[in-house]
Short mmCIF file of C-alpha atoms in Angstrom, two decimals:
data_model
loop_
_atom_site.label_atom_id
_atom_site.label_comp_id
_atom_site.label_asym_id
_atom_site.label_seq_id
_atom_site.Cartn_x
_atom_site.Cartn_y
_atom_site.Cartn_z
CA MET A 1 1.90 3.70 -38.40
CA HIS A 2 1.26 0.25 -36.91
CA VAL A 3 -0.48 -2.58 -38.25
CA ARG A 4 -4.98 -1.54 -37.37
CA PRO A 5 -6.27 -4.95 -34.53
CA SER A 6 -8.28 -6.92 -36.48
CA ARG A 7 -9.62 -7.46 -32.30
CA LYS A 8 -9.37 -6.46 -29.41
CA GLY A 9 -11.26 -6.61 -26.32
CA THR A 10 -10.27 -7.28 -22.53
CA MET A 11 -10.55 -11.01 -20.99
CA PRO A 12 -11.60 -11.84 -17.74
CA PHE A 13 -9.53 -13.07 -15.40
CA GLY A 14 -11.29 -14.09 -12.00
CA GLU A 15 -12.12 -10.66 -10.87
CA TYR A 16 -9.62 -8.58 -13.34
CA GLY A 17 -10.02 -8.53 -16.83
CA THR A 18 -6.62 -9.06 -19.20
CA TRP A 19 -6.50 -6.40 -21.87
CA TYR A 20 -5.77 -7.92 -25.41
CA ARG A 21 -5.34 -6.56 -29.30
CA VAL A 22 -4.99 -9.19 -32.67
CA THR A 23 -3.93 -8.45 -35.51
CA GLY A 24 -4.42 -10.92 -38.68
CA ASP A 25 -6.97 -14.04 -37.92
CA LEU A 26 -6.80 -16.33 -34.82
CA ALA A 27 -8.09 -19.54 -36.90
CA ALA A 28 -5.17 -19.45 -39.37
CA GLU A 29 -3.51 -22.70 -40.05
CA ARG A 30 -0.54 -20.50 -38.30
CA PRO A 31 0.26 -21.02 -34.59
CA ALA A 32 -0.55 -18.14 -32.97
CA LEU A 33 2.70 -15.97 -31.42
CA VAL A 34 1.82 -14.59 -28.36
CA VAL A 35 3.94 -11.35 -27.11
CA VAL A 36 4.42 -10.99 -23.33
CA HIS A 37 6.20 -8.08 -22.13
CA GLY A 38 8.36 -7.24 -20.36
CA GLY A 39 8.81 -4.98 -16.51
CA PRO A 40 7.65 -6.72 -14.66
CA GLY A 41 4.99 -3.66 -15.36
CA SER A 42 5.25 -2.55 -18.02
CA THR A 43 3.01 -2.46 -21.28
CA HIS A 44 2.95 -4.40 -24.68
CA ASP A 45 3.61 -0.69 -26.61
CA TYR A 46 6.97 -0.81 -27.14
CA LEU A 47 6.26 -5.05 -29.04
CA LEU A 48 3.98 -3.41 -31.25
CA ASN A 49 5.92 -3.55 -34.01
CA LEU A 50 5.87 -7.00 -33.72
CA ALA A 51 2.09 -6.52 -35.68
CA ASP A 52 3.86 -7.03 -38.15
CA LEU A 53 5.07 -10.44 -38.53
CA ALA A 54 1.29 -11.12 -39.14
CA ALA A 55 1.65 -10.69 -42.19
CA GLU A 56 4.99 -11.68 -42.96
CA THR A 57 3.76 -15.19 -41.46
CA GLY A 58 0.67 -15.66 -41.69
CA CYS A 59 0.64 -15.50 -37.80
CA PRO A 60 -1.84 -13.95 -36.22
CA VAL A 61 0.00 -12.08 -33.27
CA VAL A 62 -1.47 -11.68 -30.00
CA HIS A 63 -0.62 -8.25 -27.81
CA TYR A 64 -1.93 -8.00 -24.18
CA ASP A 65 -1.26 -5.94 -21.22
CA GLN A 66 -0.13 -7.53 -17.63
CA ILE A 67 -2.56 -7.33 -14.92
CA GLY A 68 -1.55 -3.70 -13.18
CA ASN A 69 -0.58 -1.98 -16.20
CA GLY A 70 -1.69 -0.88 -19.48
CA GLY A 71 -5.56 -1.58 -19.86
CA SER A 72 -5.93 -4.41 -17.91
CA THR A 73 -7.28 -4.38 -14.18
CA HIS A 74 -4.38 -1.93 -12.08
CA LEU A 75 -4.57 -2.57 -8.25
CA PRO A 76 -2.52 -0.23 -6.94
CA ASP A 77 -3.33 -1.32 -3.55
CA SER A 78 -2.37 -4.62 -3.34
CA ASP A 79 -0.02 -6.03 -0.73
CA ALA A 80 3.25 -7.28 -2.37
CA ASP A 81 2.35 -11.04 -2.03
CA PHE A 82 -0.38 -10.70 -3.65
CA TRP A 83 2.81 -10.13 -6.87
CA THR A 84 3.70 -13.19 -7.89
CA VAL A 85 5.84 -15.68 -10.55
CA GLN A 86 2.30 -17.65 -10.78
CA LEU A 87 -0.39 -15.00 -10.95
CA PHE A 88 1.18 -13.67 -14.62
CA LEU A 89 1.73 -18.05 -15.31
CA ASP A 90 -2.04 -18.41 -14.22
CA GLU A 91 -2.73 -14.70 -16.36
CA LEU A 92 -1.13 -16.57 -19.32
CA ASP A 93 -3.19 -19.13 -19.60
CA ASN A 94 -6.15 -17.63 -19.32
CA LEU A 95 -5.51 -15.34 -22.21
CA LEU A 96 -4.19 -18.54 -24.14
CA THR A 97 -7.53 -21.12 -23.60
CA GLY A 98 -10.19 -17.96 -23.61
CA LEU A 99 -8.60 -16.68 -27.04
CA GLY A 100 -7.97 -20.79 -28.32
CA ILE A 101 -5.40 -20.86 -28.95
CA ALA A 102 -4.14 -23.09 -25.78
CA ASP A 103 -3.97 -25.81 -28.68
CA ASN A 104 -1.18 -24.52 -31.33
CA TYR A 105 0.68 -20.79 -29.69
CA VAL A 106 4.56 -19.57 -29.98
CA LEU A 107 5.44 -17.55 -27.14
CA PHE A 108 7.62 -14.41 -27.38
CA GLY A 109 9.37 -12.84 -24.51
CA GLN A 110 10.53 -9.72 -24.17
CA SER A 111 12.81 -8.65 -20.05
CA TRP A 112 11.36 -10.53 -17.78
CA GLY A 113 8.83 -11.83 -20.37
CA GLY A 114 11.66 -14.14 -21.41
CA PRO A 115 11.86 -16.45 -17.82
CA LEU A 116 8.00 -15.73 -18.00
CA ALA A 117 7.98 -17.54 -20.87
CA ALA A 118 10.18 -20.49 -20.53
CA ARG A 119 8.98 -21.42 -17.06
CA HIS A 120 5.07 -21.42 -18.78
CA ALA A 121 7.81 -23.25 -21.59
CA ALA A 122 9.13 -26.08 -19.25
CA ASP A 123 5.32 -26.93 -18.14
CA ALA A 124 5.42 -28.57 -22.12
CA PRO A 125 2.37 -27.22 -23.02
CA ARG A 126 0.43 -29.64 -25.27
CA GLY A 127 0.29 -26.41 -28.18
CA LEU A 128 3.53 -24.46 -27.51
CA ARG A 129 5.33 -24.49 -30.77
CA GLY A 130 8.20 -22.98 -30.37
CA LEU A 131 9.46 -20.19 -28.07
CA VAL A 132 12.17 -17.05 -28.19
CA ILE A 133 13.68 -15.66 -24.96
CA ALA A 134 14.40 -11.76 -26.13
CA ASN A 135 16.61 -9.76 -24.14
CA ALA A 136 16.45 -11.48 -20.99
CA SER A 137 18.23 -12.94 -17.52
CA ALA A 138 17.95 -16.64 -17.42
CA SER A 139 18.53 -15.41 -13.74
CA TYR A 140 17.65 -12.72 -10.94
CA PRO A 141 21.18 -13.34 -9.02
CA LEU A 142 23.03 -13.26 -12.52
CA TRP A 143 21.05 -10.11 -13.66
CA ARG A 144 22.74 -8.62 -10.64
CA GLN A 145 25.54 -9.34 -10.39
CA GLU A 146 25.77 -8.63 -14.44
CA MET A 147 23.90 -5.29 -13.14
CA ASP A 148 27.12 -3.62 -11.49
CA VAL A 149 29.94 -4.41 -13.84
CA LEU A 150 27.88 -2.40 -16.15
CA ARG A 151 26.80 0.42 -13.61
CA ALA A 152 31.18 0.66 -13.26
CA GLN A 153 31.54 0.79 -17.03
CA LEU A 154 29.23 4.87 -16.60
CA PRO A 155 31.47 8.08 -17.17
CA PRO A 156 32.85 9.26 -14.03
CA GLY A 157 30.87 10.52 -11.68
CA VAL A 158 27.14 8.58 -12.67
CA ASN A 159 27.24 4.93 -9.48
CA GLU A 160 28.67 7.37 -6.96
CA THR A 161 25.19 9.58 -8.48
CA LEU A 162 22.67 6.16 -8.44
CA LEU A 163 25.25 4.97 -5.89
CA ARG A 164 23.85 7.99 -3.18
CA HIS A 165 20.58 8.14 -4.45
CA GLU A 166 20.09 5.01 -3.56
CA ALA A 167 21.53 4.15 -0.17
CA ALA A 168 19.28 7.94 0.95
CA GLY A 169 16.01 6.40 -0.83
CA THR A 170 16.18 8.99 -2.75
CA THR A 171 15.88 7.31 -6.04
CA ASN A 172 12.92 8.94 -7.29
CA THR A 173 14.22 13.05 -7.10
CA PRO A 174 15.46 14.38 -10.39
CA GLU A 175 19.18 13.70 -10.34
CA TYR A 176 19.09 10.14 -9.98
CA PHE A 177 16.20 10.18 -12.71
CA GLU A 178 19.22 11.75 -14.96
CA ALA A 179 22.34 9.56 -14.06
CA MET A 180 19.26 5.84 -14.20
CA LYS A 181 18.66 7.91 -17.98
CA VAL A 182 22.73 7.72 -18.84
CA PHE A 183 21.91 4.18 -18.04
CA TYR A 184 19.54 3.45 -20.12
CA ASP A 185 20.65 4.89 -23.41
CA LYS A 186 23.71 2.75 -22.95
CA HIS A 187 21.78 -0.35 -22.75
CA VAL A 188 18.35 -0.46 -22.95
CA CYS A 189 17.55 1.68 -25.95
CA ARG A 190 20.35 3.24 -27.90
CA LEU A 191 17.94 5.41 -30.17
CA ASP A 192 18.40 9.35 -30.01
CA PRO A 193 15.32 9.85 -29.57
CA TRP A 194 13.80 7.04 -27.63
CA PRO A 195 10.60 5.97 -30.63
CA ARG A 196 7.30 6.82 -29.53
CA ASP A 197 6.47 3.41 -28.39
CA TYR A 198 9.35 2.91 -26.23
CA GLN A 199 8.29 6.06 -24.28
CA ALA A 200 4.02 4.90 -23.77
CA SER A 201 5.47 2.44 -22.40
CA PHE A 202 8.10 3.35 -19.91
CA TYR A 203 5.74 6.31 -18.91
CA GLU A 204 3.18 4.11 -18.14
CA VAL A 205 5.44 1.77 -15.95
CA TYR A 206 6.41 5.19 -13.91
CA ASN A 207 1.84 6.36 -14.19
CA ASP A 208 1.25 3.13 -12.41
CA SER A 209 4.03 1.76 -10.71
CA THR A 210 2.79 -0.78 -8.36
CA VAL A 211 3.88 -3.66 -10.20
CA TYR A 212 8.06 -2.61 -10.65
CA PHE A 213 8.12 -1.42 -7.66
CA THR A 214 7.10 -4.48 -5.89
CA MET A 215 8.31 -6.45 -8.17
CA ASN A 216 12.09 -4.89 -10.19
CA GLY A 217 12.89 -2.36 -8.11
CA PRO A 218 13.01 1.52 -8.89
CA SER A 219 15.32 0.98 -11.24
CA GLU A 220 16.62 -1.73 -14.65
CA PHE A 221 19.41 -2.01 -12.09
CA HIS A 222 18.92 -1.84 -8.84
CA VAL A 223 16.33 -4.77 -7.93
CA THR A 224 15.15 -4.55 -5.15
CA GLY A 225 11.57 -6.30 -5.12
CA THR A 226 10.48 -9.55 -4.65
CA LEU A 227 12.58 -11.56 -8.24
CA ARG A 228 15.74 -10.05 -6.38
CA ASP A 229 16.64 -14.49 -5.77
CA TRP A 230 14.03 -15.79 -8.96
CA SER A 231 16.09 -18.26 -10.81
CA VAL A 232 13.85 -20.20 -14.16
CA GLU A 233 17.83 -22.20 -14.50
CA SER A 234 16.80 -25.36 -12.41
CA ARG A 235 13.62 -25.39 -14.72
CA LEU A 236 15.05 -25.34 -18.50
CA PRO A 237 16.16 -28.04 -19.61
CA ASP A 238 12.94 -29.25 -19.34
CA ILE A 239 11.93 -27.43 -22.72
CA GLU A 240 10.93 -28.68 -25.17
CA ALA A 241 10.25 -26.31 -27.94
CA PRO A 242 12.63 -24.90 -30.58
CA THR A 243 13.74 -22.39 -28.83
CA LEU A 244 15.28 -18.88 -30.26
CA LEU A 245 17.73 -16.81 -28.12
CA ILE A 246 18.16 -13.13 -29.23
CA SER A 247 20.09 -10.04 -27.49
CA GLY A 248 22.03 -7.30 -28.22
CA ARG A 249 25.62 -6.83 -28.04
CA TYR A 250 25.16 -3.77 -26.86
CA ASP A 251 22.36 -5.03 -23.86
CA GLU A 252 21.27 -4.75 -20.27
CA ALA A 253 20.45 -8.86 -20.84
CA THR A 254 24.83 -9.34 -20.63
CA PRO A 255 25.78 -12.49 -22.23
CA ALA A 256 25.80 -14.33 -18.96
CA THR A 257 22.31 -13.50 -18.03
CA VAL A 258 21.73 -15.69 -21.38
CA GLN A 259 23.98 -18.50 -20.97
CA PRO A 260 22.08 -20.43 -19.10
CA TYR A 261 19.49 -20.69 -21.42
CA GLN A 262 21.71 -21.20 -24.59
CA ASP A 263 23.53 -24.27 -21.94
CA LEU A 264 20.56 -26.47 -20.87
CA ILE A 265 17.91 -25.56 -22.93
CA PRO A 266 18.33 -28.45 -24.73
CA ASP A 267 16.74 -26.95 -28.91
CA VAL A 268 18.29 -23.59 -29.38
CA ARG A 269 20.19 -21.42 -30.79
CA TRP A 270 21.54 -18.07 -30.79
CA GLU A 271 20.73 -14.54 -32.48
CA LEU A 272 23.01 -12.03 -31.25
CA PHE A 273 21.96 -8.58 -32.84
CA GLN A 274 25.74 -6.34 -33.22
CA GLU A 275 24.12 -3.11 -33.54
CA SER A 276 21.25 -3.19 -30.69
CA SER A 277 21.00 -3.06 -25.96
CA HIS A 278 17.86 -4.52 -25.41
CA LEU A 279 15.86 -3.58 -27.73
CA PRO A 280 16.30 -5.34 -31.13
CA HIS A 281 13.33 -5.39 -32.51
CA LEU A 282 13.20 -1.09 -32.50
CA GLU A 283 17.00 -0.52 -33.46
CA GLU A 284 17.53 -2.76 -35.50
CA PRO A 285 13.76 -3.73 -36.78
CA GLU A 286 14.53 -4.91 -40.09
CA LEU A 287 17.18 -7.55 -39.64
CA PHE A 288 14.60 -8.49 -36.36
CA ARG A 289 11.92 -8.75 -39.26
CA ALA A 290 14.28 -11.23 -41.18
CA VAL A 291 15.34 -13.30 -38.15
CA MET A 292 11.66 -14.17 -36.78
CA THR A 293 10.37 -14.92 -40.02
CA ASP A 294 12.72 -17.11 -40.06
CA PHE A 295 11.56 -18.29 -36.94
CA LEU A 296 8.64 -18.37 -37.11
CA LYS A 297 8.20 -20.05 -41.51
CA ASN A 298 10.48 -22.85 -40.26
CA LEU A 299 8.25 -24.41 -37.38
#
């Protein structure tokens, strides 16, 4: 069971709405930990256990669903040019301001949320006290290169099946899905069965795949969407906030994809979780909580 939220609501964002959930007291002196989920096109569900950090650190924890998914406004008929990085940066700014925490907060960005949070941090917002970039690539071109490396290491026949369906445009078939899951079980979530929270987000992506398919593509390792050439590397030296990097030994976010953060952010340290892939907060929850609590308490 998760900690009960102290508050839920929908923040107006232009003509749309951003669903959010707060655990703890936003009026507390400690900075709010704002959790930026992956995808793009996933939901907050798979990161819900970060709510436990509110009691352990005194930092209120804010989860939200990015526009297009979960409890936020869905826009299945929007054109591809509607879904931009700037849209999600604006949404994050709007949420911080609307909740009254823009002058005292920490960002936790996981997967796609990592480069999104890094891009936000690169503008040196005055209220940002710290930054956590978890299981995230700094560059989609780098990510695509590394996906080819990981795919080549899959059991015999799996990548051939994936390639055949990708070439034929039949990535929505059960055979592609089964081959895709071989990769996910190795590099996304190594727990069997997948935890309920992760399953909730995973199936939400496919319940409304507008954002994910438009910006990313049909799978984690076949990036054909509008983000395929996007990178935050050039802006990383502008990040002033103390930064914690998190990745897993078996992570689809391989060391090569994380290295630019380590090389270019001025104040940074990197924690590698030896028994995890893409979800250390679920795969090694006790160690994850210890690492996060130490980081937050020492800001």
